[in-house]
Amino acid sequence: MWRVQSSDLPPSAGAGSGGERQGWGAGSACSSDLTAGGRVHVEERQVPGPDGEPEITLLILRPTGVQGAVAGIFNIHGGGMISGDRRTGMELLLPYVAEGNAVAVSVEYRLAPEHPDPAPVEDCYAGLVWTGKHAVELGIDPDRLILLGGSAGGGLAAGTALLARDRGFPALSHQVLLCPMLDDRFVTHSSQMLDGEGVWDRNANLFGWTSLLGQRRGGLDVSQYAAPARAQDLTGLPRTYIDTGSVEVFRDEAVDYATRLSQAGVSVDLHMWGGAFHGSDMATHAAVSQASIATRDEFIRRALEA
């Protein structure tokens, strides 16, 4: 059987992370006080996984002292398909919960290469289904269920949205895809342009996709749910926010996906930030990062109130 060894990981995949299997992507591993000083109730639940597969863990953040239903954000963490956990990047969503505007749910999906496709996206979908079925119990308005993911999590979010559409549940009001990892084929200019530069170059990207798909990567036998750029029919998907930097491997596939969503009749907000690279929002002192963060925050806040 073909296998990827952790020792094969290209150095750039672990840049700034302290190791190749640490919580890189869409924010680092969360060290914040998730209770926000008592304003947020933190809970973890074991819920059914895909049929015949192990249970999965959901991290659930709910505002304290709020009466009535609020919007729900279902978060899928980043990490190149190979790292991260349910707490990765959750400090980015904490303010919406602490302010009483949202319930946030984050899924612990199985990671490649130990658990290749379809395990990660099916775990994400199973968590979303449980959240949809228990929306009232969680204090979520079922008409305001937002799917959000960054990097690999953005790709998994796009795949999960396709599954929700095709399987008829749950209904999603929005999908927020932050610098999403969408295409395993490496046919775009941007997928080839970075070699040894940044936190996620073409070598790291090749490792991530090969970890997920093995020898199927780039071939004909790859599902649209694993690599959403392969989807031919993008109708019936929720309103979408997509962003990307101009200097990252995911640039062209993100722009193309946004364009095809718009052509399919989906309302799309697309932002490509000049000079930004993958993960550059972590450099919060930079003007382009501040603009990117503010624009994303404004969209999410409008989605929460929709």
PDB file of C-alpha atoms in Angstrom:
ATOM      1  CA  MET A   1       0.000   0.000   0.000  1.00  0.00           C
ATOM      2  CA  TRP A   2       1.218   3.518  -0.881  1.00  0.00           C
ATOM      3  CA  ARG A   3       1.857   5.678   2.207  1.00  0.00           C
ATOM      4  CA  VAL A   4       3.203   9.128   2.985  1.00  0.00           C
ATOM      5  CA  GLN A   5       5.715   9.270   5.813  1.00  0.00           C
ATOM      6  CA  SER A   6       5.837  12.315   8.097  1.00  0.00           C
ATOM      7  CA  SER A   7       9.561  12.542   7.438  1.00  0.00           C
ATOM      8  CA  ASP A   8       8.732  13.289   3.786  1.00  0.00           C
ATOM      9  CA  LEU A   9       7.084  16.588   4.703  1.00  0.00           C
ATOM     10  CA  PRO A  10       8.721  19.521   2.915  1.00  0.00           C
ATOM     11  CA  PRO A  11      10.300  22.068   5.294  1.00  0.00           C
ATOM     12  CA  SER A  12       8.003  24.899   4.238  1.00  0.00           C
ATOM     13  CA  ALA A  13       4.928  23.035   5.509  1.00  0.00           C
ATOM     14  CA  GLY A  14       6.126  23.418   9.055  1.00  0.00           C
ATOM     15  CA  ALA A  15       7.421  26.947   8.759  1.00  0.00           C
ATOM     16  CA  GLY A  16       6.489  28.962  11.797  1.00  0.00           C
ATOM     17  CA  SER A  17       4.611  26.053  13.347  1.00  0.00           C
ATOM     18  CA  GLY A  18       7.222  24.411  15.506  1.00  0.00           C
ATOM     19  CA  GLY A  19       6.845  21.095  13.697  1.00  0.00           C
ATOM     20  CA  GLU A  20       5.159  19.483  10.779  1.00  0.00           C
ATOM     21  CA  ARG A  21       2.123  18.137  12.632  1.00  0.00           C
ATOM     22  CA  GLN A  22       1.385  21.221  14.721  1.00  0.00           C
ATOM     23  CA  GLY A  23      -1.631  23.451  14.283  1.00  0.00           C
ATOM     24  CA  TRP A  24      -0.770  25.453  11.169  1.00  0.00           C
ATOM     25  CA  GLY A  25      -3.428  26.966   9.018  1.00  0.00           C
ATOM     26  CA  ALA A  26      -6.244  29.499   9.441  1.00  0.00           C
ATOM     27  CA  GLY A  27      -4.726  30.600  12.713  1.00  0.00           C
ATOM     28  CA  SER A  28      -2.459  28.719  15.054  1.00  0.00           C
ATOM     29  CA  ALA A  29      -3.511  26.290  17.767  1.00  0.00           C
ATOM     30  CA  CYS A  30      -5.762  28.263  20.096  1.00  0.00           C
ATOM     31  CA  SER A  31      -4.309  29.253  23.461  1.00  0.00           C
ATOM     32  CA  SER A  32      -7.035  31.811  24.255  1.00  0.00           C
ATOM     33  CA  ASP A  33      -9.430  31.599  27.176  1.00  0.00           C
ATOM     34  CA  LEU A  34     -12.398  30.269  25.250  1.00  0.00           C
ATOM     35  CA  THR A  35     -14.749  31.219  28.078  1.00  0.00           C
ATOM     36  CA  ALA A  36     -13.970  34.905  27.406  1.00  0.00           C
ATOM     37  CA  GLY A  37     -14.036  35.577  31.120  1.00  0.00           C
ATOM     38  CA  GLY A  38     -17.324  33.750  31.643  1.00  0.00           C
ATOM     39  CA  ARG A  39     -19.233  35.167  28.681  1.00  0.00           C
ATOM     40  CA  VAL A  40     -18.975  31.898  26.737  1.00  0.00           C
ATOM     41  CA  HIS A  41     -20.046  28.391  27.726  1.00  0.00           C
ATOM     42  CA  VAL A  42     -17.545  25.826  26.421  1.00  0.00           C
ATOM     43  CA  GLU A  43     -18.601  22.242  25.817  1.00  0.00           C
ATOM     44  CA  GLU A  44     -17.297  19.225  23.943  1.00  0.00           C
ATOM     45  CA  ARG A  45     -19.539  16.448  22.684  1.00  0.00           C
ATOM     46  CA  GLN A  46     -18.971  13.087  21.084  1.00  0.00           C
ATOM     47  CA  VAL A  47     -21.433  12.752  18.217  1.00  0.00           C
ATOM     48  CA  PRO A  48     -22.048  10.137  15.529  1.00  0.00           C
ATOM     49  CA  GLY A  49     -19.514  10.059  12.725  1.00  0.00           C
ATOM     50  CA  PRO A  50     -20.141   8.844   9.187  1.00  0.00           C
ATOM     51  CA  ASP A  51     -22.027   5.549   8.895  1.00  0.00           C
ATOM     52  CA  GLY A  52     -19.894   2.713  10.249  1.00  0.00           C
ATOM     53  CA  GLU A  53     -17.100   5.068  11.342  1.00  0.00           C
ATOM     54  CA  PRO A  54     -15.963   6.292  14.788  1.00  0.00           C
ATOM     55  CA  GLU A  55     -17.653   9.101  16.665  1.00  0.00           C
ATOM     56  CA  ILE A  56     -16.279  12.595  16.198  1.00  0.00           C
ATOM     57  CA  THR A  57     -15.710  15.378  18.714  1.00  0.00           C
ATOM     58  CA  LEU A  58     -17.329  18.785  18.417  1.00  0.00           C
ATOM     59  CA  LEU A  59     -16.202  21.862  20.329  1.00  0.00           C
ATOM     60  CA  ILE A  60     -19.253  24.023  21.041  1.00  0.00           C
ATOM     61  CA  LEU A  61     -19.087  27.663  22.150  1.00  0.00           C
ATOM     62  CA  ARG A  62     -22.353  29.276  23.261  1.00  0.00           C
ATOM     63  CA  PRO A  63     -22.967  32.753  24.653  1.00  0.00           C
ATOM     64  CA  THR A  64     -24.109  32.879  28.262  1.00  0.00           C
ATOM     65  CA  GLY A  65     -27.147  34.851  29.274  1.00  0.00           C
ATOM     66  CA  VAL A  66     -28.641  35.126  25.791  1.00  0.00           C
ATOM     67  CA  GLN A  67     -32.334  34.471  25.268  1.00  0.00           C
ATOM     68  CA  GLY A  68     -33.518  33.205  21.913  1.00  0.00           C
ATOM     69  CA  ALA A  69     -31.770  31.740  18.909  1.00  0.00           C
ATOM     70  CA  VAL A  70     -28.715  33.259  17.268  1.00  0.00           C
ATOM     71  CA  ALA A  71     -26.786  32.434  14.115  1.00  0.00           C
ATOM     72  CA  GLY A  72     -24.582  29.346  14.019  1.00  0.00           C
ATOM     73  CA  ILE A  73     -21.034  29.157  12.655  1.00  0.00           C
ATOM     74  CA  PHE A  74     -19.773  25.675  11.820  1.00  0.00           C
ATOM     75  CA  ASN A  75     -15.987  25.893  11.688  1.00  0.00           C
ATOM     76  CA  ILE A  76     -13.587  23.572   9.832  1.00  0.00           C
ATOM     77  CA  HIS A  77      -9.968  24.195  10.808  1.00  0.00           C
ATOM     78  CA  GLY A  78      -7.030  24.488   8.444  1.00  0.00           C
ATOM     79  CA  GLY A  79      -3.741  22.646   8.479  1.00  0.00           C
ATOM     80  CA  GLY A  80      -3.045  21.347   4.973  1.00  0.00           C
ATOM     81  CA  MET A  81      -5.217  18.234   5.530  1.00  0.00           C
ATOM     82  CA  ILE A  82      -2.488  16.907   7.846  1.00  0.00           C
ATOM     83  CA  SER A  83      -2.560  18.968  11.055  1.00  0.00           C
ATOM     84  CA  GLY A  84      -4.654  21.076  13.397  1.00  0.00           C
ATOM     85  CA  ASP A  85      -7.554  20.251  15.690  1.00  0.00           C
ATOM     86  CA  ARG A  86     -10.972  21.527  16.751  1.00  0.00           C
ATOM     87  CA  ARG A  87      -9.424  24.435  18.708  1.00  0.00           C
ATOM     88  CA  THR A  88      -7.250  25.671  15.859  1.00  0.00           C
ATOM     89  CA  GLY A  89      -8.172  29.239  14.955  1.00  0.00           C
ATOM     90  CA  MET A  90     -11.147  29.420  17.299  1.00  0.00           C
ATOM     91  CA  GLU A  91      -9.921  32.688  18.808  1.00  0.00           C
ATOM     92  CA  LEU A  92     -11.025  34.275  15.517  1.00  0.00           C
ATOM     93  CA  LEU A  93     -14.649  33.287  16.167  1.00  0.00           C
ATOM     94  CA  LEU A  94     -14.667  33.907  19.914  1.00  0.00           C
ATOM     95  CA  PRO A  95     -15.722  37.589  19.713  1.00  0.00           C
ATOM     96  CA  TYR A  96     -18.916  36.752  17.813  1.00  0.00           C
ATOM     97  CA  VAL A  97     -19.916  34.293  20.532  1.00  0.00           C
ATOM     98  CA  ALA A  98     -18.837  36.474  23.459  1.00  0.00           C
ATOM     99  CA  GLU A  99     -20.892  39.367  22.068  1.00  0.00           C
ATOM    100  CA  GLY A 100     -23.973  37.125  21.985  1.00  0.00           C
ATOM    101  CA  ASN A 101     -24.274  37.046  18.198  1.00  0.00           C
ATOM    102  CA  ALA A 102     -23.437  33.418  17.414  1.00  0.00           C
ATOM    103  CA  VAL A 103     -22.987  29.841  18.536  1.00  0.00           C
ATOM    104  CA  ALA A 104     -19.754  28.388  17.141  1.00  0.00           C
ATOM    105  CA  VAL A 105     -19.211  24.673  16.547  1.00  0.00           C
ATOM    106  CA  SER A 106     -15.821  23.296  15.494  1.00  0.00           C
ATOM    107  CA  VAL A 107     -15.311  19.762  14.231  1.00  0.00           C
ATOM    108  CA  GLU A 108     -12.419  17.410  14.981  1.00  0.00           C
ATOM    109  CA  TYR A 109     -12.046  15.609  11.677  1.00  0.00           C
ATOM    110  CA  ARG A 110      -9.629  12.762  11.002  1.00  0.00           C
ATOM    111  CA  LEU A 111      -6.364  13.820   9.384  1.00  0.00           C
ATOM    112  CA  ALA A 112      -4.418  12.512   6.405  1.00  0.00           C
ATOM    113  CA  PRO A 113      -2.303  10.584   5.657  1.00  0.00           C
ATOM    114  CA  GLU A 114      -3.449   8.193   8.406  1.00  0.00           C
ATOM    115  CA  HIS A 115      -7.045   8.852   7.368  1.00  0.00           C
ATOM    116  CA  PRO A 116      -7.164   9.701   3.640  1.00  0.00           C
ATOM    117  CA  ASP A 117     -10.148  10.867   1.615  1.00  0.00           C
ATOM    118  CA  PRO A 118     -13.073  10.574   2.117  1.00  0.00           C
ATOM    119  CA  ALA A 119     -12.610  10.470   5.909  1.00  0.00           C
ATOM    120  CA  PRO A 120     -11.951  14.207   6.495  1.00  0.00           C
ATOM    121  CA  VAL A 121     -14.844  15.615   4.455  1.00  0.00           C
ATOM    122  CA  GLU A 122     -17.276  12.923   5.618  1.00  0.00           C
ATOM    123  CA  ASP A 123     -16.383  13.683   9.243  1.00  0.00           C
ATOM    124  CA  CYS A 124     -17.035  17.366   8.589  1.00  0.00           C
ATOM    125  CA  TYR A 125     -20.383  16.600   7.005  1.00  0.00           C
ATOM    126  CA  ALA A 126     -21.374  14.293   9.880  1.00  0.00           C
ATOM    127  CA  GLY A 127     -20.623  17.082  12.344  1.00  0.00           C
ATOM    128  CA  LEU A 128     -22.622  19.563  10.288  1.00  0.00           C
ATOM    129  CA  VAL A 129     -25.583  17.178  10.106  1.00  0.00           C
ATOM    130  CA  TRP A 130     -25.559  16.720  13.890  1.00  0.00           C
ATOM    131  CA  THR A 131     -25.403  20.494  14.338  1.00  0.00           C
ATOM    132  CA  GLY A 132     -28.317  21.000  11.963  1.00  0.00           C
ATOM    133  CA  LYS A 133     -30.438  18.375  13.709  1.00  0.00           C
ATOM    134  CA  HIS A 134     -29.679  19.869  17.140  1.00  0.00           C
ATOM    135  CA  ALA A 135     -29.859  23.528  16.153  1.00  0.00           C
ATOM    136  CA  VAL A 136     -32.767  24.370  18.447  1.00  0.00           C
ATOM    137  CA  GLU A 137     -31.109  22.610  21.398  1.00  0.00           C
ATOM    138  CA  LEU A 138     -27.903  24.559  20.761  1.00  0.00           C
ATOM    139  CA  GLY A 139     -29.706  27.889  20.454  1.00  0.00           C
ATOM    140  CA  ILE A 140     -29.009  28.185  16.722  1.00  0.00           C
ATOM    141  CA  ASP A 141     -31.473  29.689  14.275  1.00  0.00           C
ATOM    142  CA  PRO A 142     -31.640  26.997  11.545  1.00  0.00           C
ATOM    143  CA  ASP A 143     -32.110  29.713   8.912  1.00  0.00           C
ATOM    144  CA  ARG A 144     -28.754  31.268   9.826  1.00  0.00           C
ATOM    145  CA  LEU A 145     -26.267  28.411   9.652  1.00  0.00           C
ATOM    146  CA  ILE A 146     -22.901  29.541   8.289  1.00  0.00           C
ATOM    147  CA  LEU A 147     -20.143  27.183   7.136  1.00  0.00           C
ATOM    148  CA  LEU A 148     -16.622  28.575   7.571  1.00  0.00           C
ATOM    149  CA  GLY A 149     -13.130  27.263   6.907  1.00  0.00           C
ATOM    150  CA  GLY A 150      -9.654  28.500   6.114  1.00  0.00           C
ATOM    151  CA  SER A 151      -6.953  26.966   3.910  1.00  0.00           C
ATOM    152  CA  ALA A 152      -7.506  23.179   3.929  1.00  0.00           C
ATOM    153  CA  GLY A 153     -10.537  23.927   6.082  1.00  0.00           C
ATOM    154  CA  GLY A 154     -11.799  26.193   3.308  1.00  0.00           C
ATOM    155  CA  GLY A 155     -11.515  23.342   0.826  1.00  0.00           C
ATOM    156  CA  LEU A 156     -13.256  20.972   3.223  1.00  0.00           C
ATOM    157  CA  ALA A 157     -15.956  23.586   3.846  1.00  0.00           C
ATOM    158  CA  ALA A 158     -16.571  23.884   0.113  1.00  0.00           C
ATOM    159  CA  GLY A 159     -16.767  20.092  -0.178  1.00  0.00           C
ATOM    160  CA  THR A 160     -19.077  19.894   2.832  1.00  0.00           C
ATOM    161  CA  ALA A 161     -21.355  22.530   1.305  1.00  0.00           C
ATOM    162  CA  LEU A 162     -21.575  20.430  -1.863  1.00  0.00           C
ATOM    163  CA  LEU A 163     -22.470  17.380   0.246  1.00  0.00           C
ATOM    164  CA  ALA A 164     -25.147  19.336   2.125  1.00  0.00           C
ATOM    165  CA  ARG A 165     -26.644  20.479  -1.166  1.00  0.00           C
ATOM    166  CA  ASP A 166     -26.556  17.037  -2.778  1.00  0.00           C
ATOM    167  CA  ARG A 167     -27.831  15.159   0.289  1.00  0.00           C
ATOM    168  CA  GLY A 168     -30.494  17.738   1.039  1.00  0.00           C
ATOM    169  CA  PHE A 169     -29.498  18.682   4.599  1.00  0.00           C
ATOM    170  CA  PRO A 170     -28.826  20.975   6.303  1.00  0.00           C
ATOM    171  CA  ALA A 171     -29.677  24.245   4.618  1.00  0.00           C
ATOM    172  CA  LEU A 172     -26.813  26.749   4.757  1.00  0.00           C
ATOM    173  CA  SER A 173     -27.220  30.511   4.686  1.00  0.00           C
ATOM    174  CA  HIS A 174     -23.562  31.292   3.838  1.00  0.00           C
ATOM    175  CA  GLN A 175     -20.185  29.704   3.222  1.00  0.00           C
ATOM    176  CA  VAL A 176     -17.011  31.596   4.136  1.00  0.00           C
ATOM    177  CA  LEU A 177     -13.963  30.200   2.334  1.00  0.00           C
ATOM    178  CA  LEU A 178     -10.710  31.800   3.452  1.00  0.00           C
ATOM    179  CA  CYS A 179      -7.787  31.197   1.052  1.00  0.00           C
ATOM    180  CA  PRO A 180      -9.317  27.781   0.298  1.00  0.00           C
ATOM    181  CA  MET A 181      -7.432  24.663  -0.850  1.00  0.00           C
ATOM    182  CA  LEU A 182      -9.657  23.521  -3.720  1.00  0.00           C
ATOM    183  CA  ASP A 183      -7.728  21.831  -6.540  1.00  0.00           C
ATOM    184  CA  ASP A 184      -5.422  18.800  -6.493  1.00  0.00           C
ATOM    185  CA  ARG A 185      -4.431  19.026 -10.161  1.00  0.00           C
ATOM    186  CA  PHE A 186      -1.720  21.756 -10.097  1.00  0.00           C
ATOM    187  CA  VAL A 187      -2.806  23.144 -13.469  1.00  0.00           C
ATOM    188  CA  THR A 188      -2.841  26.850 -12.577  1.00  0.00           C
ATOM    189  CA  HIS A 189       0.017  29.328 -12.653  1.00  0.00           C
ATOM    190  CA  SER A 190      -0.224  30.134  -8.960  1.00  0.00           C
ATOM    191  CA  SER A 191      -0.120  26.455  -7.950  1.00  0.00           C
ATOM    192  CA  GLN A 192       3.403  26.291  -9.408  1.00  0.00           C
ATOM    193  CA  MET A 193       4.836  29.714  -8.667  1.00  0.00           C
ATOM    194  CA  LEU A 194       6.202  29.386  -5.119  1.00  0.00           C
ATOM    195  CA  ASP A 195       9.144  27.080  -4.411  1.00  0.00           C
ATOM    196  CA  GLY A 196      10.722  27.347  -0.979  1.00  0.00           C
ATOM    197  CA  GLU A 197       8.908  30.605  -0.229  1.00  0.00           C
ATOM    198  CA  GLY A 198       6.285  31.293   2.415  1.00  0.00           C
ATOM    199  CA  VAL A 199       4.536  28.942   4.799  1.00  0.00           C
ATOM    200  CA  TRP A 200       2.793  26.902   2.098  1.00  0.00           C
ATOM    201  CA  ASP A 201       4.555  26.553  -1.252  1.00  0.00           C
ATOM    202  CA  ARG A 202       3.998  24.136  -4.134  1.00  0.00           C
ATOM    203  CA  ASN A 203       6.007  21.400  -2.397  1.00  0.00           C
ATOM    204  CA  ALA A 204       3.955  21.611   0.783  1.00  0.00           C
ATOM    205  CA  ASN A 205       0.792  21.730  -1.295  1.00  0.00           C
ATOM    206  CA  LEU A 206       1.839  18.602  -3.177  1.00  0.00           C
ATOM    207  CA  PHE A 207       2.494  16.850   0.119  1.00  0.00           C
ATOM    208  CA  GLY A 208      -0.883  17.868   1.542  1.00  0.00           C
ATOM    209  CA  TRP A 209      -2.859  16.726  -1.488  1.00  0.00           C
ATOM    210  CA  THR A 210      -0.873  13.510  -1.843  1.00  0.00           C
ATOM    211  CA  SER A 211      -1.415  12.768   1.838  1.00  0.00           C
ATOM    212  CA  LEU A 212      -5.143  13.119   1.283  1.00  0.00           C
ATOM    213  CA  LEU A 213      -5.500  11.356  -2.063  1.00  0.00           C
ATOM    214  CA  GLY A 214      -2.451   9.114  -2.487  1.00  0.00           C
ATOM    215  CA  GLN A 215      -1.835   7.936  -6.019  1.00  0.00           C
ATOM    216  CA  ARG A 216      -5.242   9.248  -7.099  1.00  0.00           C
ATOM    217  CA  ARG A 217      -4.026  12.858  -6.841  1.00  0.00           C
ATOM    218  CA  GLY A 218      -4.348  14.619 -10.165  1.00  0.00           C
ATOM    219  CA  GLY A 219      -6.080  11.661 -11.803  1.00  0.00           C
ATOM    220  CA  LEU A 220      -9.633  10.996 -12.880  1.00  0.00           C
ATOM    221  CA  ASP A 221     -10.792   9.172  -9.741  1.00  0.00           C
ATOM    222  CA  VAL A 222     -11.088  12.171  -7.415  1.00  0.00           C
ATOM    223  CA  SER A 223     -14.425  13.300  -6.008  1.00  0.00           C
ATOM    224  CA  GLN A 224     -15.677  16.873  -6.190  1.00  0.00           C
ATOM    225  CA  TYR A 225     -16.175  16.658  -2.445  1.00  0.00           C
ATOM    226  CA  ALA A 226     -12.444  16.081  -1.938  1.00  0.00           C
ATOM    227  CA  ALA A 227     -11.370  18.688  -4.511  1.00  0.00           C
ATOM    228  CA  PRO A 228     -14.277  21.112  -5.017  1.00  0.00           C
ATOM    229  CA  ALA A 229     -12.608  22.828  -7.995  1.00  0.00           C
ATOM    230  CA  ARG A 230     -13.598  19.678  -9.916  1.00  0.00           C
ATOM    231  CA  ALA A 231     -17.328  20.298  -9.369  1.00  0.00           C
ATOM    232  CA  GLN A 232     -19.144  21.018 -12.623  1.00  0.00           C
ATOM    233  CA  ASP A 233     -22.474  22.083 -11.100  1.00  0.00           C
ATOM    234  CA  LEU A 234     -22.217  24.902  -8.572  1.00  0.00           C
ATOM    235  CA  THR A 235     -25.878  25.872  -8.558  1.00  0.00           C
ATOM    236  CA  GLY A 236     -27.855  25.802  -5.327  1.00  0.00           C
ATOM    237  CA  LEU A 237     -24.934  26.719  -3.072  1.00  0.00           C
ATOM    238  CA  PRO A 238     -25.233  29.370  -0.359  1.00  0.00           C
ATOM    239  CA  ARG A 239     -24.057  32.957  -0.535  1.00  0.00           C
ATOM    240  CA  THR A 240     -20.266  32.821  -0.539  1.00  0.00           C
ATOM    241  CA  TYR A 241     -17.307  34.837   0.705  1.00  0.00           C
ATOM    242  CA  ILE A 242     -13.917  33.929  -0.770  1.00  0.00           C
ATOM    243  CA  ASP A 243     -10.611  35.637  -0.157  1.00  0.00           C
ATOM    244  CA  THR A 244      -7.049  34.997  -1.231  1.00  0.00           C
ATOM    245  CA  GLY A 245      -3.692  36.712  -1.445  1.00  0.00           C
ATOM    246  CA  SER A 246      -2.067  37.607  -4.737  1.00  0.00           C
ATOM    247  CA  VAL A 247       1.097  35.746  -3.684  1.00  0.00           C
ATOM    248  CA  GLU A 248      -0.133  32.289  -2.747  1.00  0.00           C
ATOM    249  CA  VAL A 249      -0.558  28.927  -4.402  1.00  0.00           C
ATOM    250  CA  PHE A 250      -4.355  28.912  -3.947  1.00  0.00           C
ATOM    251  CA  ARG A 251      -4.893  32.259  -5.719  1.00  0.00           C
ATOM    252  CA  ASP A 252      -6.012  31.092  -9.157  1.00  0.00           C
ATOM    253  CA  GLU A 253      -8.225  28.238  -7.997  1.00  0.00           C
ATOM    254  CA  ALA A 254      -9.971  30.533  -5.502  1.00  0.00           C
ATOM    255  CA  VAL A 255     -10.628  33.192  -8.145  1.00  0.00           C
ATOM    256  CA  ASP A 256     -11.844  30.575 -10.634  1.00  0.00           C
ATOM    257  CA  TYR A 257     -14.163  28.967  -8.072  1.00  0.00           C
ATOM    258  CA  ALA A 258     -15.641  32.348  -7.165  1.00  0.00           C
ATOM    259  CA  THR A 259     -16.156  33.169 -10.842  1.00  0.00           C
ATOM    260  CA  ARG A 260     -17.914  29.886 -11.562  1.00  0.00           C
ATOM    261  CA  LEU A 261     -20.082  30.227  -8.458  1.00  0.00           C
ATOM    262  CA  SER A 262     -21.184  33.649  -9.682  1.00  0.00           C
ATOM    263  CA  GLN A 263     -21.883  32.272 -13.153  1.00  0.00           C
ATOM    264  CA  ALA A 264     -24.022  29.575 -11.489  1.00  0.00           C
ATOM    265  CA  GLY A 265     -26.204  32.238  -9.883  1.00  0.00           C
ATOM    266  CA  VAL A 266     -24.622  32.235  -6.413  1.00  0.00           C
ATOM    267  CA  SER A 267     -24.089  35.589  -4.702  1.00  0.00           C
ATOM    268  CA  VAL A 268     -20.310  35.887  -4.210  1.00  0.00           C
ATOM    269  CA  ASP A 269     -18.022  38.320  -2.411  1.00  0.00           C
ATOM    270  CA  LEU A 270     -14.490  37.793  -3.778  1.00  0.00           C
ATOM    271  CA  HIS A 271     -11.433  39.592  -2.405  1.00  0.00           C
ATOM    272  CA  MET A 272      -7.891  39.170  -3.698  1.00  0.00           C
ATOM    273  CA  TRP A 273      -5.424  41.120  -1.585  1.00  0.00           C
ATOM    274  CA  GLY A 274      -2.424  42.509  -3.449  1.00  0.00           C
ATOM    275  CA  GLY A 275       0.868  41.485  -1.865  1.00  0.00           C
ATOM    276  CA  ALA A 276      -0.766  39.142   0.650  1.00  0.00           C
ATOM    277  CA  PHE A 277       0.571  35.614   1.067  1.00  0.00           C
ATOM    278  CA  HIS A 278      -0.881  32.510   2.659  1.00  0.00           C
ATOM    279  CA  GLY A 279      -1.347  33.188   6.358  1.00  0.00           C
ATOM    280  CA  SER A 280      -0.385  36.843   6.085  1.00  0.00           C
ATOM    281  CA  ASP A 281      -3.340  37.878   8.237  1.00  0.00           C
ATOM    282  CA  MET A 282      -1.249  36.699  11.178  1.00  0.00           C
ATOM    283  CA  ALA A 283       0.984  39.739  10.516  1.00  0.00           C
ATOM    284  CA  THR A 284      -1.673  41.969  12.041  1.00  0.00           C
ATOM    285  CA  HIS A 285       0.523  45.074  11.923  1.00  0.00           C
ATOM    286  CA  ALA A 286       0.464  45.092   8.106  1.00  0.00           C
ATOM    287  CA  ALA A 287      -2.054  47.403   6.433  1.00  0.00           C
ATOM    288  CA  VAL A 288      -3.163  44.726   3.957  1.00  0.00           C
ATOM    289  CA  SER A 289      -3.794  42.289   6.814  1.00  0.00           C
ATOM    290  CA  GLN A 290      -5.849  44.869   8.687  1.00  0.00           C
ATOM    291  CA  ALA A 291      -7.912  45.541   5.562  1.00  0.00           C
ATOM    292  CA  SER A 292      -8.427  41.819   4.940  1.00  0.00           C
ATOM    293  CA  ILE A 293      -9.452  41.129   8.528  1.00  0.00           C
ATOM    294  CA  ALA A 294     -11.835  44.100   8.629  1.00  0.00           C
ATOM    295  CA  THR A 295     -13.502  43.130   5.352  1.00  0.00           C
ATOM    296  CA  ARG A 296     -13.969  39.524   6.438  1.00  0.00           C
ATOM    297  CA  ASP A 297     -15.319  40.641   9.825  1.00  0.00           C
ATOM    298  CA  GLU A 298     -17.820  42.973   8.188  1.00  0.00           C
ATOM    299  CA  PHE A 299     -19.131  40.174   5.950  1.00  0.00           C
ATOM    300  CA  ILE A 300     -19.457  37.708   8.843  1.00  0.00           C
ATOM    301  CA  ARG A 301     -21.296  40.264  10.980  1.00  0.00           C
ATOM    302  CA  ARG A 302     -23.761  40.912   8.180  1.00  0.00           C
ATOM    303  CA  ALA A 303     -24.245  37.163   7.740  1.00  0.00           C
ATOM    304  CA  LEU A 304     -24.927  36.748  11.454  1.00  0.00           C
ATOM    305  CA  GLU A 305     -27.690  39.338  11.263  1.00  0.00           C
ATOM    306  CA  ALA A 306     -29.216  38.210   7.968  1.00  0.00           C
TER     307      ALA A 306
END
